[in-house]
Coordinates of C-alpha atoms in Angstrom, one line a residue:
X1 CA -12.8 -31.7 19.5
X2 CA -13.6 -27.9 19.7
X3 CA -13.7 -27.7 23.2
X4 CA -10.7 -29.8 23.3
X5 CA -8.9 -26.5 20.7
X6 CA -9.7 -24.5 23.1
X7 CA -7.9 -26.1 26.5
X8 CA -4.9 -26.8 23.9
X9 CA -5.0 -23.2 22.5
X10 CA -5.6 -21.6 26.0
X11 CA -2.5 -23.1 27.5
X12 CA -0.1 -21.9 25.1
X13 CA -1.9 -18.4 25.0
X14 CA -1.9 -18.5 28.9
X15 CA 1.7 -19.5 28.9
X16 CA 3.1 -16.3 26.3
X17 CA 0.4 -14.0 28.0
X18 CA 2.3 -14.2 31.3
X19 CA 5.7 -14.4 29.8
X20 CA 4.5 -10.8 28.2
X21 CA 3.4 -9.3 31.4
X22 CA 7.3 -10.1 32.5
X23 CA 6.3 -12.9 34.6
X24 CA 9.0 -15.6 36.0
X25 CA 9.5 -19.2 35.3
X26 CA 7.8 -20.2 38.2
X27 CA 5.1 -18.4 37.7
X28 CA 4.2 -19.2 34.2
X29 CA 4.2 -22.8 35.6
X30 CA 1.7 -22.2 38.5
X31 CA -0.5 -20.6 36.0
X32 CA -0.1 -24.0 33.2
X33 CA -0.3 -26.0 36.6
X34 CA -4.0 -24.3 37.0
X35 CA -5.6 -26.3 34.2
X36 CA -4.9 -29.4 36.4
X37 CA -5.4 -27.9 40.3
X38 CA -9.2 -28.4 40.3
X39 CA -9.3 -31.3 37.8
X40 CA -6.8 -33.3 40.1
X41 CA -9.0 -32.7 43.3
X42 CA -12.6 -33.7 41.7
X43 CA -12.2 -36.1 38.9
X44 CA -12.6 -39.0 40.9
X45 CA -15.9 -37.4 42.3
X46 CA -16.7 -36.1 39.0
X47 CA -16.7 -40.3 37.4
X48 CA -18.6 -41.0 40.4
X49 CA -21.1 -38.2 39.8
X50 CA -21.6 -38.9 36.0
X51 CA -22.3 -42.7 36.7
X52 CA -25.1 -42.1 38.9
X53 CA -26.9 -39.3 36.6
X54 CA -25.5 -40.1 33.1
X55 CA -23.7 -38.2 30.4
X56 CA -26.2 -35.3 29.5
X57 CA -26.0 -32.4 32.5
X58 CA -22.3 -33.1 32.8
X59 CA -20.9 -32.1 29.3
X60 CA -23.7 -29.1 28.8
X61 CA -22.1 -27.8 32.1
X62 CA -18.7 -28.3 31.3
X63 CA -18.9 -27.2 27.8
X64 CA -20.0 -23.5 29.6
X65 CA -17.7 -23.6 32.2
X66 CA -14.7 -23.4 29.1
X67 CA -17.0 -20.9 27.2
X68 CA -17.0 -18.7 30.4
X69 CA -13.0 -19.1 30.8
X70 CA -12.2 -18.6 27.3
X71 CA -13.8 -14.9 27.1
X72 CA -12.4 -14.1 30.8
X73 CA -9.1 -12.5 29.6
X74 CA -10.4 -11.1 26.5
X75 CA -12.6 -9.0 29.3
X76 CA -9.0 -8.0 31.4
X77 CA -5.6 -9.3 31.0
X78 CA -3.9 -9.9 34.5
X79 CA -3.1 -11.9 36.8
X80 CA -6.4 -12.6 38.3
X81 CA -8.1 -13.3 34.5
X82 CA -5.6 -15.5 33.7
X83 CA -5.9 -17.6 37.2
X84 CA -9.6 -17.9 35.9
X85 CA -8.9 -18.7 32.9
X86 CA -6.7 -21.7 33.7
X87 CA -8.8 -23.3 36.4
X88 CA -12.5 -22.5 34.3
X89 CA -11.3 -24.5 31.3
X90 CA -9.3 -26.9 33.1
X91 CA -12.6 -28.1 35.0
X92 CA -15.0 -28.0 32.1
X93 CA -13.0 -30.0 30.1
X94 CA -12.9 -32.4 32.7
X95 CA -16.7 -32.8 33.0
X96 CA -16.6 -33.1 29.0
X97 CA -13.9 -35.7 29.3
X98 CA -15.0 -38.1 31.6
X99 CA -18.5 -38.2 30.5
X100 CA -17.1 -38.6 26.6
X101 CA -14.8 -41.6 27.8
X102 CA -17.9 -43.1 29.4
X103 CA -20.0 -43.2 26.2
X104 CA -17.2 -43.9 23.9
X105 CA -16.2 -46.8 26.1
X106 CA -19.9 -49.0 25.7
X107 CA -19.8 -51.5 23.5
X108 CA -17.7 -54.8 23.3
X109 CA -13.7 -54.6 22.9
X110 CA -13.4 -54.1 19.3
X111 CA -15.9 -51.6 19.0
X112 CA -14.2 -49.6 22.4
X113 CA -11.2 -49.7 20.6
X114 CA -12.9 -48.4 17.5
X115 CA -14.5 -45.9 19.7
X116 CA -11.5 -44.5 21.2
X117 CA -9.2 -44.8 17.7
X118 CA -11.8 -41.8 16.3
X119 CA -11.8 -40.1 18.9
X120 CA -7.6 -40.0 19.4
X121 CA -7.7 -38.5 16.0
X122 CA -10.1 -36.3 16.7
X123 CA -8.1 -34.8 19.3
X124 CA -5.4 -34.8 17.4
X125 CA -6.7 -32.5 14.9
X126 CA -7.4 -30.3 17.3
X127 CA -4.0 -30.9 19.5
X128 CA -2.3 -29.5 15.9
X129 CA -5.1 -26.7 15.3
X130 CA -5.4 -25.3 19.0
X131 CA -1.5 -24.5 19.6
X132 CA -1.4 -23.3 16.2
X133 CA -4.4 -21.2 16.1
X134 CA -3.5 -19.5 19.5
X135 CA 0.2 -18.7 17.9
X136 CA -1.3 -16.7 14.5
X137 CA -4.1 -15.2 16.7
X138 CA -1.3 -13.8 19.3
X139 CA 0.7 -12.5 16.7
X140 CA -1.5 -11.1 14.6
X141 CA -4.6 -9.9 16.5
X142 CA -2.8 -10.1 20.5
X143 CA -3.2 -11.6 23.4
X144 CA -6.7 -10.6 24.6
X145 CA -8.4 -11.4 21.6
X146 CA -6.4 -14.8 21.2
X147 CA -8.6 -15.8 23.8
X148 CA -11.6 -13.9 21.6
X149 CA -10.6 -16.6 18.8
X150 CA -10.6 -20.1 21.5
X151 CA -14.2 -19.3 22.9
X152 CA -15.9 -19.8 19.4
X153 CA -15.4 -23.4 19.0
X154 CA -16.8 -24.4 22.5
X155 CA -19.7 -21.7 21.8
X156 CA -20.5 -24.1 18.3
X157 CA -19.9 -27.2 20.2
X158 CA -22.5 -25.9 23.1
X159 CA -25.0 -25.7 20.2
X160 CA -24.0 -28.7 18.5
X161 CA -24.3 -30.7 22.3
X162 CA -28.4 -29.3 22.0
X163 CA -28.9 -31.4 18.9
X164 CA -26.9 -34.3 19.7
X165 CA -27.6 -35.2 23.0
X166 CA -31.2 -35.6 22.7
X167 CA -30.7 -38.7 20.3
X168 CA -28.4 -40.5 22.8
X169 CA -30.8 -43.3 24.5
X170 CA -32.2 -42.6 27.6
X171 CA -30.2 -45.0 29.9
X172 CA -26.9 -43.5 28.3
X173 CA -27.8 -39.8 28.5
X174 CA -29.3 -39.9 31.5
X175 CA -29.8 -42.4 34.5
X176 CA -32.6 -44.0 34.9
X177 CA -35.2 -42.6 37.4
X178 CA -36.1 -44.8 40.7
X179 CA -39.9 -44.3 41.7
X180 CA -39.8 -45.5 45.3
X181 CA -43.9 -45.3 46.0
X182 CA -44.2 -47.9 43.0
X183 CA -42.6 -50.6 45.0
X184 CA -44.0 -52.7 46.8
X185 CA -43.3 -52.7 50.6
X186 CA -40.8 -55.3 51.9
X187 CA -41.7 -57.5 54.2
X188 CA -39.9 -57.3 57.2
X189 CA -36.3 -59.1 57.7
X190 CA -35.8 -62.0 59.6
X191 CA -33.0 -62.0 62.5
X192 CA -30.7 -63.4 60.0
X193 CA -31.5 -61.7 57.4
X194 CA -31.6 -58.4 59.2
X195 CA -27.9 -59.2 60.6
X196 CA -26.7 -59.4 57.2
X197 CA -27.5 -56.0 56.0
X198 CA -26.4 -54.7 59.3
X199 CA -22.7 -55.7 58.2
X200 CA -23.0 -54.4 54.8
X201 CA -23.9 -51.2 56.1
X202 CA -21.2 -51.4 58.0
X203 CA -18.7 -53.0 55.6
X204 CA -16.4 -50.3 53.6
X205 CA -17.7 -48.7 50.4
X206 CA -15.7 -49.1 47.5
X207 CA -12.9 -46.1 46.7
X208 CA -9.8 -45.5 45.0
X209 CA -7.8 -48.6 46.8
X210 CA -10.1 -51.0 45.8
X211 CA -9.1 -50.1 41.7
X212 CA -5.6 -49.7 43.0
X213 CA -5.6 -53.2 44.2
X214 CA -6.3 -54.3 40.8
X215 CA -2.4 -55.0 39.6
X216 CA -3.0 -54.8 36.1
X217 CA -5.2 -51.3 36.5
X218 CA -2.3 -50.0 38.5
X219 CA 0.3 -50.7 35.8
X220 CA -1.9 -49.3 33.3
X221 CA -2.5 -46.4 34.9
X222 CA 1.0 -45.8 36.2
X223 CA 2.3 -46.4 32.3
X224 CA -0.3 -43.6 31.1
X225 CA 0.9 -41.3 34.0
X226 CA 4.5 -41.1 32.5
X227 CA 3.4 -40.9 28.9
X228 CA 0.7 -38.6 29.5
X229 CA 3.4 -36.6 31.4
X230 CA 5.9 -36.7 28.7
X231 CA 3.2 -35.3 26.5
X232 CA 2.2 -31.9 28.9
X233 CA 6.3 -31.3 30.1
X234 CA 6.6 -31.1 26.4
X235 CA 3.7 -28.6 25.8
X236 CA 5.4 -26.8 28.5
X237 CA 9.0 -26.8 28.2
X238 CA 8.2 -25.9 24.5
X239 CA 7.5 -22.6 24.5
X240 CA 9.5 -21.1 27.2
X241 CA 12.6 -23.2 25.6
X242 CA 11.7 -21.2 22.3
X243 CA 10.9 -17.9 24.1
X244 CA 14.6 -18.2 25.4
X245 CA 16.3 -19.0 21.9
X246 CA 14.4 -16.3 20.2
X247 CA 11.7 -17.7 18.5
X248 CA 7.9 -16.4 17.5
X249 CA 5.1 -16.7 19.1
X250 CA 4.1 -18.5 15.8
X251 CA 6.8 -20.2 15.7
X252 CA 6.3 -21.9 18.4
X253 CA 2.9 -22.8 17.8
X254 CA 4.1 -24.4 14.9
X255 CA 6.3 -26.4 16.7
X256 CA 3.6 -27.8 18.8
X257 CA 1.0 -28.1 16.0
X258 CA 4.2 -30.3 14.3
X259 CA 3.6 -32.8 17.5
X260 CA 0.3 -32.7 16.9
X261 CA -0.2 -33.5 13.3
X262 CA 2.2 -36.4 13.7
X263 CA -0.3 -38.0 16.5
X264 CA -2.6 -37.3 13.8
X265 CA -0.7 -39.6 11.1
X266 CA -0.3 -41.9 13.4
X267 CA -3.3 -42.8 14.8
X268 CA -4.5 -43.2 10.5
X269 CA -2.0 -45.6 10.6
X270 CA -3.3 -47.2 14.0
X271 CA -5.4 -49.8 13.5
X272 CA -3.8 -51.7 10.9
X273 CA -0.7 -51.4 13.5
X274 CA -3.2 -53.0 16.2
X275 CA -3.1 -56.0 14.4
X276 CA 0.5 -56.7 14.4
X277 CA 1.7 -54.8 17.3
X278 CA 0.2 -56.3 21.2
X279 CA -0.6 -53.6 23.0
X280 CA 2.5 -53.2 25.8
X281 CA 4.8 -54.3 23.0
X282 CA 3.5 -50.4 21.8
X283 CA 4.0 -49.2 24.6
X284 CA 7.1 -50.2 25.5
X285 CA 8.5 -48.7 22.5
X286 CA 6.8 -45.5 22.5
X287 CA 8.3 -45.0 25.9
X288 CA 11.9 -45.9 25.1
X289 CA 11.5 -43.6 21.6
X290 CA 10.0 -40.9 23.7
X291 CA 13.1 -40.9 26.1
X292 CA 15.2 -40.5 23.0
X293 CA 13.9 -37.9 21.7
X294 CA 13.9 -35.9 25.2
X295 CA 17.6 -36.3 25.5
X296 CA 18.3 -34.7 22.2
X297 CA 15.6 -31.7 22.7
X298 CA 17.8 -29.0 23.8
X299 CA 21.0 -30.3 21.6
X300 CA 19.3 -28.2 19.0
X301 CA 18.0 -24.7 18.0
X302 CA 16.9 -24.5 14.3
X303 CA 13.9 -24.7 13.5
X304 CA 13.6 -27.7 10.8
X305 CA 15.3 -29.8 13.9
X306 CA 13.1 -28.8 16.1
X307 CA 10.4 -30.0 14.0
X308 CA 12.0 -33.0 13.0
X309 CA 11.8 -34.0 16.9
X310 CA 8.6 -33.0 17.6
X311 CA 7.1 -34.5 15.0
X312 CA 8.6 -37.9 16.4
X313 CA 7.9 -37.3 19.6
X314 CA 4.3 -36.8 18.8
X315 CA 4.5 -40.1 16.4
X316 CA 5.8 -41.7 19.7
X317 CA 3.0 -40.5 22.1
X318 CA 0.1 -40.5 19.9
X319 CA -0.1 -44.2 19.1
X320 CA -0.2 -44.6 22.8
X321 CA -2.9 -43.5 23.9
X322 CA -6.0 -45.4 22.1
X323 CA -4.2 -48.7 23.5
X324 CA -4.1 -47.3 26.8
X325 CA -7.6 -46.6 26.9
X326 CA -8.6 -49.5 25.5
X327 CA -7.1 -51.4 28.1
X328 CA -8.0 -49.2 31.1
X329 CA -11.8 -50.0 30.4
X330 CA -11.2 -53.6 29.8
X331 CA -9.5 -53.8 33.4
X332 CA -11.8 -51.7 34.8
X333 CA -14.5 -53.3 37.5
X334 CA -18.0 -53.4 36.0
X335 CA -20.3 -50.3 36.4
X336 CA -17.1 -48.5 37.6
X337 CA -15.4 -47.1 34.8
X338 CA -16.5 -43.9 34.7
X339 CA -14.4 -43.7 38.3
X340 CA -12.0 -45.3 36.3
X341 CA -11.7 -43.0 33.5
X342 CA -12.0 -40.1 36.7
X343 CA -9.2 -41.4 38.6
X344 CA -7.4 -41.4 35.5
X345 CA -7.4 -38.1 34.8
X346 CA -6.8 -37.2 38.9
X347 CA -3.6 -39.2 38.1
X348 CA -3.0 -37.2 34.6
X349 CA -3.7 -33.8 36.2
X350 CA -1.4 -34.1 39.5
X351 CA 1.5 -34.3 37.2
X352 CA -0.4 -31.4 35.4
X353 CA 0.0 -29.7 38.7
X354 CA 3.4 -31.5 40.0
X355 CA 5.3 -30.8 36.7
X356 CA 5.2 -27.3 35.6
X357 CA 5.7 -25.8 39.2
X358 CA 8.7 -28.3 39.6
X359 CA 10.0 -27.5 36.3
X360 CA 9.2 -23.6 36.5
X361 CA 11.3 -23.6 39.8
X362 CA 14.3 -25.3 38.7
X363 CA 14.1 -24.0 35.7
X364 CA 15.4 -20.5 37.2
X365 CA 18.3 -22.3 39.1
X366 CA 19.5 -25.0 36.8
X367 CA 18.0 -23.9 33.1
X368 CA 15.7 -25.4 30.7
X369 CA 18.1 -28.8 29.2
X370 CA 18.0 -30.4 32.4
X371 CA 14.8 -30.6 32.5
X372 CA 14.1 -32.5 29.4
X373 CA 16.8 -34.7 30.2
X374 CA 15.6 -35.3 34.0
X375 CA 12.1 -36.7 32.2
X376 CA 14.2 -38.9 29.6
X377 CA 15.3 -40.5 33.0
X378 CA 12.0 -41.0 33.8
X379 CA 10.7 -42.7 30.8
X380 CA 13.3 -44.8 30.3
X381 CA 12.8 -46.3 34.3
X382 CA 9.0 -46.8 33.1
X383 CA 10.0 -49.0 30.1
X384 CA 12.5 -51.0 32.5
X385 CA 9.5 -51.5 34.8
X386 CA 7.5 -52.9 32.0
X387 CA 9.7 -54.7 30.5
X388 CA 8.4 -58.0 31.1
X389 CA 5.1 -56.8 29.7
X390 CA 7.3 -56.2 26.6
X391 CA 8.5 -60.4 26.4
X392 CA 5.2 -61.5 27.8
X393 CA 3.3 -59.6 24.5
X394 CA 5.9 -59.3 22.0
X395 CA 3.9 -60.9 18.4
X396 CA 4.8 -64.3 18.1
X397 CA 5.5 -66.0 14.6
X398 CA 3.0 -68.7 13.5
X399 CA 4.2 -71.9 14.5
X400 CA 4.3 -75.3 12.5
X401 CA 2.3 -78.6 13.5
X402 CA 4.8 -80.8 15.2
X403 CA 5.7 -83.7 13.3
X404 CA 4.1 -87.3 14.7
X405 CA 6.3 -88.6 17.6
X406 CA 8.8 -91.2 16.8
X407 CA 8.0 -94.7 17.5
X408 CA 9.3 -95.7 20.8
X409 CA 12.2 -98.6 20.1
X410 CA 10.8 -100.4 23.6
X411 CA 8.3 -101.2 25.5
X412 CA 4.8 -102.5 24.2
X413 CA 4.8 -100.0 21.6
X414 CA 7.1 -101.7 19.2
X415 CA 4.9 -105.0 19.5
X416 CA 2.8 -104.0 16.1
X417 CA 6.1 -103.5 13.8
X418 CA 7.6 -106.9 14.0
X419 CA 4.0 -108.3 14.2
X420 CA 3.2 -106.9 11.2
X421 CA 5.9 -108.4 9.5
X422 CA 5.0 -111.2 6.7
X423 CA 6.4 -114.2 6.9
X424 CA 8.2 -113.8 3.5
X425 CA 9.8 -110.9 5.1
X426 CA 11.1 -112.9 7.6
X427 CA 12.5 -115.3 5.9
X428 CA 16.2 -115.0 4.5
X429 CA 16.9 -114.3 0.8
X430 CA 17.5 -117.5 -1.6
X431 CA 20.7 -116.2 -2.3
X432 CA 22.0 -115.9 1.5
X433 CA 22.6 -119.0 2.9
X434 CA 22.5 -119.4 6.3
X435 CA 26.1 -119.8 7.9
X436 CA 27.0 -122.7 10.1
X437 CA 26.4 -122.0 14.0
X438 CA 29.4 -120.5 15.6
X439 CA 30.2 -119.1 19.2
X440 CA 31.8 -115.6 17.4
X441 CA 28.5 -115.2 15.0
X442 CA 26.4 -116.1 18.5
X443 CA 28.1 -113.4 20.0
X444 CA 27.2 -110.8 16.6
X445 CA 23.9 -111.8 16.5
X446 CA 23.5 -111.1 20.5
X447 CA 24.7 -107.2 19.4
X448 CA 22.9 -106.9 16.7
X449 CA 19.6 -108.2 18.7
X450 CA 20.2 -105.5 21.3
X451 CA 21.1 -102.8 18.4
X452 CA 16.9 -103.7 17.2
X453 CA 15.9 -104.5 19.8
X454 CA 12.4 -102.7 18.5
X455 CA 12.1 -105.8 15.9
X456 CA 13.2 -108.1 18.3
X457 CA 10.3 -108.7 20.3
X458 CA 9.9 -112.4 21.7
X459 CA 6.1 -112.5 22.0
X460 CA 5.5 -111.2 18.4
X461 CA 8.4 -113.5 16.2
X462 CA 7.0 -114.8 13.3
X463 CA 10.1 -117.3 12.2
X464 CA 8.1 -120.5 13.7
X465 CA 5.9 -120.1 10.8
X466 CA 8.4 -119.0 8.0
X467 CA 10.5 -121.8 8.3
X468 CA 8.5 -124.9 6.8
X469 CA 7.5 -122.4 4.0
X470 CA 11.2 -121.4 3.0
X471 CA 12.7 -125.3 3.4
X472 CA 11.8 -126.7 -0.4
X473 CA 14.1 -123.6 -1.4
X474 CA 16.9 -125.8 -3.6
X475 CA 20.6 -124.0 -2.9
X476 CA 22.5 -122.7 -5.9
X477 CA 25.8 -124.6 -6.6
X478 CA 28.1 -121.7 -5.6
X479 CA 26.9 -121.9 -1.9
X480 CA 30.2 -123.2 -0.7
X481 CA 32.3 -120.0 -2.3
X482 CA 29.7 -117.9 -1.4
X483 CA 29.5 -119.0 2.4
X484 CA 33.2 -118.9 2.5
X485 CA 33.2 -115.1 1.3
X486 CA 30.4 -114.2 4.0
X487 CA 32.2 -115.7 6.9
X488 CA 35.7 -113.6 5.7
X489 CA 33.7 -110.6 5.3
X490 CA 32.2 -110.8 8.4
X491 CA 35.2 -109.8 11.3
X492 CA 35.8 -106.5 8.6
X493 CA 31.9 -105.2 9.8
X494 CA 30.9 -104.4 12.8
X495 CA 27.6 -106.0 12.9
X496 CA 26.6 -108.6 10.6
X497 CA 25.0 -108.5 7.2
X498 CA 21.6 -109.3 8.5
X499 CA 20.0 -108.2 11.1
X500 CA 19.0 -111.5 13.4
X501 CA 15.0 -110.7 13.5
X502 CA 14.4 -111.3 9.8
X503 CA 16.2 -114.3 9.5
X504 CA 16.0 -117.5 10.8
X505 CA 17.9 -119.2 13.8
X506 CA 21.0 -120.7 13.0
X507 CA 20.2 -124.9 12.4
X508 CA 23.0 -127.6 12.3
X509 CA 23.3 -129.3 8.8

């Protein structure tokens, strides 16, 4: 966190140091691009070199390389110090970067995640402190000793590196040493053998292309590109935008510390969001908000606006990056991440490069407000690229157990409903009397057999046996009146009264 004041701090103080010494546009861009020059060329090698020895020599070194480029410019302010400057911190934080990723991402998924939450809000503390500390220190004690002020948290952190890094474990802070004259010799290859390791030597060792290949790692690391991007054009449009409408140097630290307290507030709030929110769904959305919010930029020029955007903006990015972290090491091949988390940054720090030297030269032809809108256009392609990533992971609503399936009305399946009918069931009533046989009620009960046809089943029809039960049934003396009624009722209803299955076949008096 304090070194990461310091490479926060020293690019704003870089930034207003130049535009003091009447420096153009273009050059106060090379000089922001400078903190990502060196990075960009050797953070690939850098993974490479701090999976092979560990975690330990790394960060000392780099934690001294942004001591050494903090105190440059209090020394002499020019040109040349400030070319220091911006390349000396710009590689140490590197070193400390990658080799911080590495050990916060060990662990299983919830506790990477965990890992990488804490350490998000750690650097957003210092995201809000490093813009605003360089900003009072400017105004009140000037530029050289603004730098004075950065190089005292990496000088604590250098000391505080001396206490902690000896309680890391042994495989972690350092890798493990190989003693080659305690192994035994190997005994000597066979022809088959032998051709074998012929063709791995020959065979291609793995680089970039092969974590490019990787599909998922390239949209992951394409997404964090543009956000990450979004997040430096800010921190460098910022002040030159307020330098032109008139504002203080602590005012415009202010206005960056604003983006940086919201990441801060945001990243409280992130884990319970985690839980609700998938991944690319949060994504998605901090890219479309984050376009938003870069169209309306340079609509404005008071100060509580201003603030009001950042502050969104910074709610925006911030809940980004802890996701995209998280799923950049669960992509990532095994006992490669640390290249991972290397090329990464390459990726981060050629827009570093690419976007303040674009931006600083068009920025003296065409002005500052199409710059910020140029970048909206940017983001907003990124979320219509991931789009479907936004459908596939979009939180689902808990779903209902599907009621049984209906009982199919053919087939074997309706077999056990009419053979578990009783006999009594199947039987007609005592008051329904069966009517005499004729070719029209032949013809209903044919309709009315193919209507249930699920009861109608000729293998299962109990009626053989229900009808010596039913014949001692005495008739009532109204049958005739009643019988008389049923067959005038019966043309008025489309089917008859009684379905044919429960009742018996029609029998000649």
């Amino acid at each position: 966190m304090l070194n990461h004041v310091a490479l926060n701090g020293g690019r704003v103080a870089v930034s207003l140091t130049a535009i003091s010494l009447h420096m153009s546009t273009f050059m106060v861009g090379f000089l922001v691009a400078l903190f990502a020059v060196l990075p960009m060329l050797f953070s690939v090698y850098t993974g490479r070199w701090v999976d092979r020895i560990g975690v330990s020599l790394p960060m000392r070194i780099g934690n001294a390389l942004i001591i050494v480029g903090a105190i440059i410019p209090l020394l002499w302010s020019d040109l040349a110090a400030l070319v220091l400057a911006a390349g000396m911190i710009g590689i140490g934080f590197t070193l400390h970067q990658v080799s911080t990723q590495n050990l916060m991402g060990r662990g299983d998924s919830k506790q990477r995640l965990r890992n990488f939450s804490w350490l998000a809000l750690a650097q957003s503390v210092s995201g809000f402190s490093g813009p605003l500390l360089a900003g009072l220190a400017i105004d009140h004690l000037g530029h050289r000793f603004a730098f004075g002020v950065l190089a005292i948290g990496p000088i604590i952190a250098l000391y505080g590196l001396r206490k902690l890094l000896p309680t890391l474990p042994p495989h972690v802070a350092s890798a493990p040493e190989h003693k080659v004259e305690e192994l035994p010799e190997p005994a000597p290859l066979t022809a088959t053998e032998q051709q074998q390791a012929d063709m791995q030597a020959k065979a291609p060792k793995p680089g970039i292309r092969d974590l490019l290949r990787i599909a998922e790692l390239r949209r992951i690391l394409g997404t964090n590109t543009v956000l990450s991007g979004a997040w430096d054009t800010h921190a460098f449009i910022v002040p030159i935008y307020g330098v032109s409408i008139g504002l203080s140097a602590t005012t415009i630290g202010t206005v960056l510390a604003c983006f940086s307290l919201a990441t801060f507030v945001i990243r409280l709030a992130l884990p319970y969001i985690q839980k609700h929110v998938r991944p690319w769904t949060l994504l998605v959305s901090a890219t479309i908000s984050a376009g938003c919010i870069f169209l309306l930029y340079p609509l404005f020029r008071e100060i509580s606006f201003l603030l009001t955007l950042s502050f969104i903006l910074g709610l925006a990015l911030g809940g980004s990056q802890p996701s995209l972290l998280a799923l950049m090491h669960q992509h990532s091949p095994p006992g490669r991440t640390a290249e991972t988390v290397g090329l990464r940054l390459a990726l981060l720090n050629s827009t570093q490069v690419m976007l303040p030297m674009g931006f600083g030269a068009l920025g003296n032809a065409i002005g500052i407000a199409p710059l910020f809108w140029a970048y909206a256009l940017l983001l907003y392609g990124s979320s219509w690229l991931n789009r479907d990533k936004f459908d596939r992971f979009k939180k689902k609503k808990p779903q209902h157990p599907a009621p049984p399936p209906e009982t199919s009305t053919t087939g074997p399946a309706s077999i056990p409903t009419s053979a578990s009918t009783t006999p009594s069931e199947a039987a007609p009533a005592p008051e329904s009397p069966p009517a005499p046989a004729s070719e029209s009620e032949s013809e209903s009960e044919s309709e009315s057999e193919s209507a249930t046809c699920s009861v109608t089943q000729e293998p299962a029809r109990p009626t053989p046996i229900a009808l010596p039960e039913q014949e001692p049934a005495p008739l009532p003396p109204v049958l005739p009146k009643q019988a008389s009624k049923t067959q005038r009722a019966e043309p008025s209803s489309p089917t008859p009264a009684e379905p044919a299955s429960t009742s018996s076949p029609p029998t000649a008096r």
